[in-house]
Amino acid sequence: MLQRTDFYPTRDDFVPDMFPRREPVVHRSGPGRECGPLDRRQLEAFEQDGFLWFEGFFPEQAVTPFLEELRTMARRQDVTDLEQVVMDEERQSIRSVFAMHELSAAFDRMTRDPRLLDMVRQILGSEVYIHQSRINSKSGFCGNGFEWHSDFETWHSEDGMPGMRAVSVSIMLTENNPFNGPLMLIPGSHHQFVPCVGQTPERNWNGSLKHQRVGLPSRSDVEALTDGRGIHAPTGPAGSLLLFECNTLHASNRNMSPWPRANLFFVYNSVDNRLAQPFAGTSPRPAYLAARTNQKALIDSRP
Ligand code: 6CS
Ligand code: FE
């Protein structure tokens, strides 16, 4: 019988105040799991802040092909008509492409890069699989932003992710600077679960991927979480890498600059945290948003 106790109640007309998370941030389990590419200082920083930033992790030329691939996709109507491709409001440019690892061999290889997998396995203390992958792209002048939210709150409510044991890896395809809508994170916000007011409509994803309307923490909760912590917006060249915990509150502004901002995202979920039924009671989301059949442990592309 799948776990049906909902330890993270949210998406209702009345919800509890925010409360401490149940799961550890860095999972220690089994001998040898302590080892991995992240040193003690990095593990402590991830535990404390809920994210880790690696400026220039990949050389820029290693990520340029993904940007070329995105530009080619944007010119193909058979691609932009796919349900997993989300256009921006004016349908002028691509906002997101989901399940990119199923559309692109290069993208699939990158999700199995041992340098990434070893860090994620070390943090989650288990084997992992891809819960969701996407490219988010904000063209110059017109790329819209994303409201403050916890990804886990959505994945728990709408995908049935039982607990907080998932990590997002984001690779910058373009320079992320203070002007082109970089990701903003609230350090330490991952320690608290923030229930959100408002029932989840059926097929919510038809609108939420363009403009999220439910699963938004209250402004007073966001303000409370920034007290003493501030907001951090990592910036750096294409090829930079951000690891962030599934429950770290994040947002991004619209892109008012003339420069594009595009990032790859892979969400690794622990094989010990496989999806149950959506806790919001809604129908499961499409596979391009939440893997349900392919939840086998990833094999890395180690030569
Ligand atoms: O619904 C989702 O899964 C997506 N929504 C947001 C705002 N971030 C996470 C994820 O890509
Ligand atoms: Fe998000």
Short mmCIF file of C-alpha atoms and ligand atoms in Angstrom, two decimals:
data_model
loop_
_atom_site.label_atom_id
_atom_site.label_comp_id
_atom_site.label_asym_id
_atom_site.label_seq_id
_atom_site.Cartn_x
_atom_site.Cartn_y
_atom_site.Cartn_z
CA MET A 1 0.00 0.00 0.00
CA LEU A 2 1.56 3.30 -1.05
CA GLN A 3 2.17 5.85 1.72
CA ARG A 4 -0.96 8.02 1.89
CA THR A 5 -0.19 10.01 5.02
CA ASP A 6 0.22 13.55 3.74
CA PHE A 7 2.99 15.04 5.85
CA TYR A 8 2.94 18.25 3.80
CA PRO A 9 -0.67 19.52 3.68
CA THR A 10 -1.09 22.44 1.24
CA ARG A 11 -3.40 23.69 -1.54
CA ASP A 12 -6.53 24.15 0.56
CA ASP A 13 -8.84 27.00 1.61
CA PHE A 14 -7.26 26.94 5.08
CA VAL A 15 -3.70 25.73 5.64
CA PRO A 16 -1.36 25.45 8.66
CA ASP A 17 1.48 27.91 9.25
CA MET A 18 4.88 27.00 7.85
CA PHE A 19 6.66 24.20 9.76
CA PRO A 20 10.06 22.44 9.74
CA ARG A 21 10.76 19.86 7.03
CA ARG A 22 10.78 16.17 8.03
CA GLU A 23 13.63 14.87 5.87
CA PRO A 24 17.34 15.70 6.25
CA VAL A 25 18.82 17.99 3.59
CA VAL A 26 21.93 15.86 3.13
CA HIS A 27 20.98 12.19 3.44
CA ARG A 28 23.57 9.98 5.05
CA SER A 29 22.84 6.34 4.44
CA GLY A 30 25.06 3.35 4.11
CA PRO A 31 28.84 3.12 4.16
CA GLY A 32 30.63 4.99 1.41
CA ARG A 33 27.73 7.31 0.82
CA GLU A 34 29.61 9.98 2.78
CA CYS A 35 32.22 9.93 0.04
CA GLY A 36 31.70 11.82 -3.16
CA PRO A 37 33.00 14.92 -4.98
CA LEU A 38 31.56 17.40 -2.47
CA ASP A 39 33.80 18.18 0.49
CA ARG A 40 32.61 18.88 4.03
CA ARG A 41 32.48 22.66 3.48
CA GLN A 42 30.32 22.24 0.37
CA LEU A 43 27.99 19.74 2.08
CA GLU A 44 27.61 22.13 5.03
CA ALA A 45 26.88 25.04 2.67
CA PHE A 46 24.24 23.02 0.83
CA GLU A 47 22.73 21.93 4.15
CA GLN A 48 22.65 25.54 5.40
CA ASP A 49 21.64 27.45 2.23
CA GLY A 50 19.78 24.88 0.14
CA PHE A 51 21.91 25.52 -2.94
CA LEU A 52 25.50 25.39 -4.26
CA TRP A 53 26.91 27.53 -7.09
CA PHE A 54 29.85 26.50 -9.30
CA GLU A 55 30.91 29.39 -11.53
CA GLY A 56 32.30 28.18 -14.87
CA PHE A 57 31.82 24.48 -14.00
CA PHE A 58 31.63 23.56 -17.69
CA PRO A 59 33.57 25.40 -20.41
CA GLU A 60 31.21 27.63 -22.43
CA GLN A 61 31.80 25.58 -25.57
CA ALA A 62 30.41 22.52 -23.76
CA VAL A 63 26.95 24.14 -23.44
CA THR A 64 26.72 26.18 -26.66
CA PRO A 65 25.36 23.16 -28.61
CA PHE A 66 22.30 23.11 -26.32
CA LEU A 67 21.57 26.73 -27.18
CA GLU A 68 21.92 25.94 -30.90
CA GLU A 69 19.57 22.99 -30.45
CA LEU A 70 17.01 25.24 -28.73
CA ARG A 71 17.21 27.80 -31.55
CA THR A 72 16.70 25.04 -34.14
CA MET A 73 13.70 23.70 -32.21
CA ALA A 74 12.17 27.19 -32.03
CA ARG A 75 12.17 27.35 -35.85
CA ARG A 76 10.28 24.02 -36.27
CA GLN A 77 6.49 24.25 -36.01
CA ASP A 78 6.27 20.46 -35.49
CA VAL A 79 8.35 21.00 -32.35
CA THR A 80 6.75 24.22 -31.03
CA ASP A 81 3.33 22.52 -31.40
CA LEU A 82 4.38 19.74 -29.00
CA GLU A 83 2.50 19.79 -25.65
CA GLN A 84 5.83 19.65 -23.81
CA VAL A 85 6.91 22.93 -25.44
CA VAL A 86 5.56 25.99 -23.58
CA MET A 87 5.56 29.19 -25.63
CA ASP A 88 5.61 32.61 -23.96
CA GLU A 89 2.38 34.64 -23.71
CA GLU A 90 2.87 36.35 -27.09
CA ARG A 91 3.82 32.98 -28.68
CA GLN A 92 6.90 34.76 -29.93
CA SER A 93 9.49 32.55 -28.28
CA ILE A 94 9.90 29.30 -26.37
CA ARG A 95 9.55 29.68 -22.57
CA SER A 96 10.18 26.04 -21.60
CA VAL A 97 10.77 22.68 -23.23
CA PHE A 98 10.06 19.78 -20.88
CA ALA A 99 11.50 16.23 -21.07
CA MET A 100 14.43 17.54 -23.11
CA HIS A 101 16.37 14.37 -22.23
CA GLU A 102 13.86 12.48 -24.39
CA LEU A 103 14.25 14.89 -27.33
CA SER A 104 18.00 15.35 -27.34
CA ALA A 105 20.75 12.73 -27.10
CA ALA A 106 23.24 15.40 -25.97
CA PHE A 107 20.87 16.48 -23.22
CA ASP A 108 20.31 12.84 -22.17
CA ARG A 109 24.09 12.29 -21.96
CA MET A 110 24.46 15.42 -19.82
CA THR A 111 21.87 14.11 -17.32
CA ARG A 112 24.12 11.05 -16.86
CA ASP A 113 27.39 12.94 -16.53
CA PRO A 114 29.16 11.25 -13.57
CA ARG A 115 30.35 14.63 -12.24
CA LEU A 116 26.70 15.63 -11.73
CA LEU A 117 25.38 12.21 -10.71
CA ASP A 118 28.10 11.66 -8.09
CA MET A 119 27.24 14.96 -6.37
CA VAL A 120 23.51 14.27 -6.40
CA ARG A 121 23.88 10.67 -5.19
CA GLN A 122 26.13 11.95 -2.38
CA ILE A 123 23.53 14.53 -1.26
CA LEU A 124 20.53 12.19 -1.59
CA GLY A 125 22.34 9.14 -0.20
CA SER A 126 20.86 6.85 -2.84
CA GLU A 127 20.58 6.03 -6.50
CA VAL A 128 18.52 8.57 -8.47
CA TYR A 129 16.35 8.91 -11.56
CA ILE A 130 15.14 11.89 -13.62
CA HIS A 131 11.82 13.19 -12.29
CA GLN A 132 11.69 16.09 -14.76
CA SER A 133 13.99 17.88 -17.20
CA ARG A 134 13.49 21.18 -18.98
CA ILE A 135 15.10 24.12 -20.68
CA ASN A 136 13.83 27.47 -19.44
CA SER A 137 14.47 30.31 -21.85
CA LYS A 138 13.85 34.04 -21.45
CA SER A 139 14.45 35.97 -24.63
CA GLY A 140 15.67 39.53 -24.36
CA PHE A 141 12.99 42.17 -23.58
CA CYS A 142 10.11 39.68 -23.45
CA GLY A 143 10.97 36.68 -21.27
CA ASN A 144 8.50 36.58 -18.36
CA GLY A 145 9.44 35.70 -14.79
CA PHE A 146 8.40 33.03 -12.27
CA GLU A 147 6.61 33.77 -8.97
CA TRP A 148 8.19 32.79 -5.62
CA HIS A 149 7.59 29.06 -5.08
CA SER A 150 8.96 25.76 -3.80
CA ASP A 151 9.25 23.14 -6.54
CA PHE A 152 8.63 20.41 -3.95
CA GLU A 153 5.27 21.99 -3.05
CA THR A 154 4.18 21.52 -6.67
CA TRP A 155 5.75 18.08 -7.10
CA HIS A 156 4.16 16.89 -3.83
CA SER A 157 0.70 18.27 -4.65
CA GLU A 158 0.49 17.60 -8.38
CA ASP A 159 2.89 14.68 -8.89
CA GLY A 160 2.65 12.81 -5.57
CA MET A 161 6.30 13.20 -4.51
CA PRO A 162 6.13 11.88 -0.91
CA GLY A 163 9.10 13.61 0.75
CA MET A 164 11.89 16.11 0.26
CA ARG A 165 14.59 13.95 -1.33
CA ALA A 166 15.19 15.52 -4.75
CA VAL A 167 17.73 17.97 -6.14
CA SER A 168 17.55 20.27 -9.19
CA VAL A 169 20.71 20.71 -11.25
CA SER A 170 20.69 23.83 -13.41
CA ILE A 171 23.31 24.55 -16.07
CA MET A 172 23.51 28.09 -17.47
CA LEU A 173 23.39 28.11 -21.29
CA THR A 174 23.91 31.86 -21.43
CA GLU A 175 25.59 34.30 -19.13
CA ASN A 176 23.33 34.92 -16.12
CA ASN A 177 23.81 38.55 -15.05
CA PRO A 178 21.86 40.88 -12.73
CA PHE A 179 19.85 42.24 -15.68
CA ASN A 180 18.57 39.25 -17.70
CA GLY A 181 16.32 37.65 -15.07
CA PRO A 182 18.64 35.33 -13.14
CA LEU A 183 17.23 32.78 -10.68
CA MET A 184 16.77 34.28 -7.20
CA LEU A 185 16.88 31.99 -4.14
CA ILE A 186 16.20 32.55 -0.45
CA PRO A 187 19.10 30.93 1.46
CA GLY A 188 17.84 28.55 4.17
CA SER A 189 14.20 28.64 3.01
CA HIS A 190 14.35 24.88 2.30
CA HIS A 191 14.28 24.13 6.06
CA GLN A 192 10.60 25.18 6.30
CA PHE A 193 7.61 23.80 4.38
CA VAL A 194 5.28 26.66 3.42
CA PRO A 195 1.67 25.49 2.91
CA CYS A 196 -0.16 27.51 0.22
CA VAL A 197 -3.79 28.64 0.16
CA GLY A 198 -5.92 27.69 -2.83
CA GLN A 199 -7.27 24.46 -4.28
CA THR A 200 -5.54 22.92 -7.31
CA PRO A 201 -7.75 22.97 -10.42
CA GLU A 202 -7.86 19.85 -12.60
CA ARG A 203 -5.30 19.99 -15.43
CA ASN A 204 -3.66 22.92 -13.63
CA TRP A 205 -0.53 22.47 -15.74
CA ASN A 206 -2.30 23.94 -18.75
CA GLY A 207 -1.86 27.35 -17.15
CA SER A 208 0.72 26.94 -14.39
CA LEU A 209 3.67 26.49 -16.72
CA LYS A 210 3.01 29.93 -18.18
CA HIS A 211 1.75 31.67 -15.04
CA GLN A 212 1.63 29.87 -11.68
CA ARG A 213 -1.52 30.83 -9.73
CA VAL A 214 -1.72 28.14 -7.01
CA GLY A 215 1.10 26.86 -4.84
CA LEU A 216 2.26 30.42 -4.17
CA PRO A 217 3.40 31.15 -0.60
CA SER A 218 1.89 34.26 0.99
CA ARG A 219 3.87 37.50 0.77
CA SER A 220 4.14 37.54 4.57
CA ASP A 221 5.68 34.04 4.50
CA VAL A 222 8.16 35.06 1.79
CA GLU A 223 9.03 38.19 3.77
CA ALA A 224 9.48 36.16 6.97
CA LEU A 225 11.81 33.71 5.20
CA THR A 226 14.02 36.52 3.85
CA ASP A 227 14.44 37.99 7.37
CA GLY A 228 18.10 37.68 8.25
CA ARG A 229 18.78 35.67 5.09
CA GLY A 230 18.22 38.03 2.19
CA ILE A 231 17.96 36.91 -1.43
CA HIS A 232 20.78 35.45 -3.51
CA ALA A 233 20.91 35.62 -7.33
CA PRO A 234 23.97 33.68 -8.54
CA THR A 235 25.49 35.19 -11.70
CA GLY A 236 28.23 33.97 -13.98
CA PRO A 237 29.21 32.80 -17.47
CA ALA A 238 27.48 30.14 -19.57
CA GLY A 239 28.57 26.73 -18.27
CA SER A 240 28.08 27.72 -14.62
CA LEU A 241 26.23 25.17 -12.49
CA LEU A 242 23.64 25.54 -9.70
CA LEU A 243 22.49 22.68 -7.48
CA PHE A 244 19.37 23.55 -5.47
CA GLU A 245 17.30 21.56 -3.03
CA CYS A 246 13.73 20.68 -4.09
CA ASN A 247 12.23 22.88 -1.35
CA THR A 248 14.38 26.02 -1.68
CA LEU A 249 12.15 29.02 -2.42
CA HIS A 250 13.08 30.63 -5.73
CA ALA A 251 11.74 33.07 -8.31
CA SER A 252 12.98 35.10 -11.25
CA ASN A 253 12.13 38.49 -12.75
CA ARG A 254 11.16 39.13 -16.32
CA ASN A 255 14.06 39.78 -18.65
CA MET A 256 14.15 43.52 -19.36
CA SER A 257 17.64 43.32 -20.88
CA PRO A 258 18.39 42.79 -24.58
CA TRP A 259 20.31 39.63 -23.68
CA PRO A 260 18.75 36.10 -23.62
CA ARG A 261 18.80 33.96 -20.48
CA ALA A 262 18.51 30.19 -20.90
CA ASN A 263 19.19 27.38 -18.41
CA LEU A 264 18.97 23.59 -18.44
CA PHE A 265 17.29 21.93 -15.45
CA PHE A 266 17.44 18.26 -14.47
CA VAL A 267 15.47 17.16 -11.40
CA TYR A 268 16.95 14.07 -9.74
CA ASN A 269 14.63 12.23 -7.38
CA SER A 270 15.81 9.50 -5.00
CA VAL A 271 14.74 5.98 -5.96
CA ASP A 272 13.53 5.80 -2.33
CA ASN A 273 11.14 8.71 -2.97
CA ARG A 274 9.22 7.47 -5.98
CA LEU A 275 5.93 9.19 -6.80
CA ALA A 276 2.65 8.18 -5.15
CA GLN A 277 -0.70 9.60 -6.29
CA PRO A 278 -0.92 13.44 -6.34
CA PHE A 279 -1.60 14.63 -2.80
CA ALA A 280 -3.84 17.40 -4.18
CA GLY A 281 -6.23 14.66 -5.30
CA THR A 282 -5.91 15.78 -8.92
CA SER A 283 -5.14 13.53 -11.89
CA PRO A 284 -1.46 12.68 -12.40
CA ARG A 285 0.37 15.12 -14.68
CA PRO A 286 1.72 14.04 -18.09
CA ALA A 287 4.95 12.03 -18.20
CA TYR A 288 6.85 15.00 -19.70
CA LEU A 289 6.32 16.81 -16.36
CA ALA A 290 6.73 13.89 -13.95
CA ALA A 291 8.28 10.52 -14.85
CA ARG A 292 6.03 7.68 -13.69
CA THR A 293 7.06 4.67 -15.73
CA ASN A 294 10.77 5.34 -16.15
CA GLN A 295 11.88 5.55 -12.51
CA LYS A 296 14.84 3.15 -12.76
CA ALA A 297 18.15 4.20 -11.19
CA LEU A 298 20.19 6.21 -13.71
CA ILE A 299 23.36 4.60 -15.09
CA ASP A 300 26.03 7.24 -15.50
CA SER A 301 27.85 7.76 -18.77
CA ARG A 302 31.24 6.95 -17.20
CA PRO A 303 33.48 5.71 -20.04
O1 6CS B 1 5.32 22.59 -12.35
C1 6CS B 1 6.51 22.32 -12.42
O2 6CS B 1 6.97 21.18 -12.28
C2 6CS B 1 7.45 23.47 -12.76
N1 6CS B 1 7.04 24.70 -12.18
C3 6CS B 1 7.91 25.58 -11.66
C4 6CS B 1 7.46 26.96 -11.42
N2 6CS B 1 9.15 25.25 -11.28
C5 6CS B 1 9.41 23.78 -11.26
C6 6CS B 1 8.86 23.09 -12.45
O3 6CS B 1 9.57 23.33 -13.56
FE FE B 2 10.68 26.22 -9.95
#
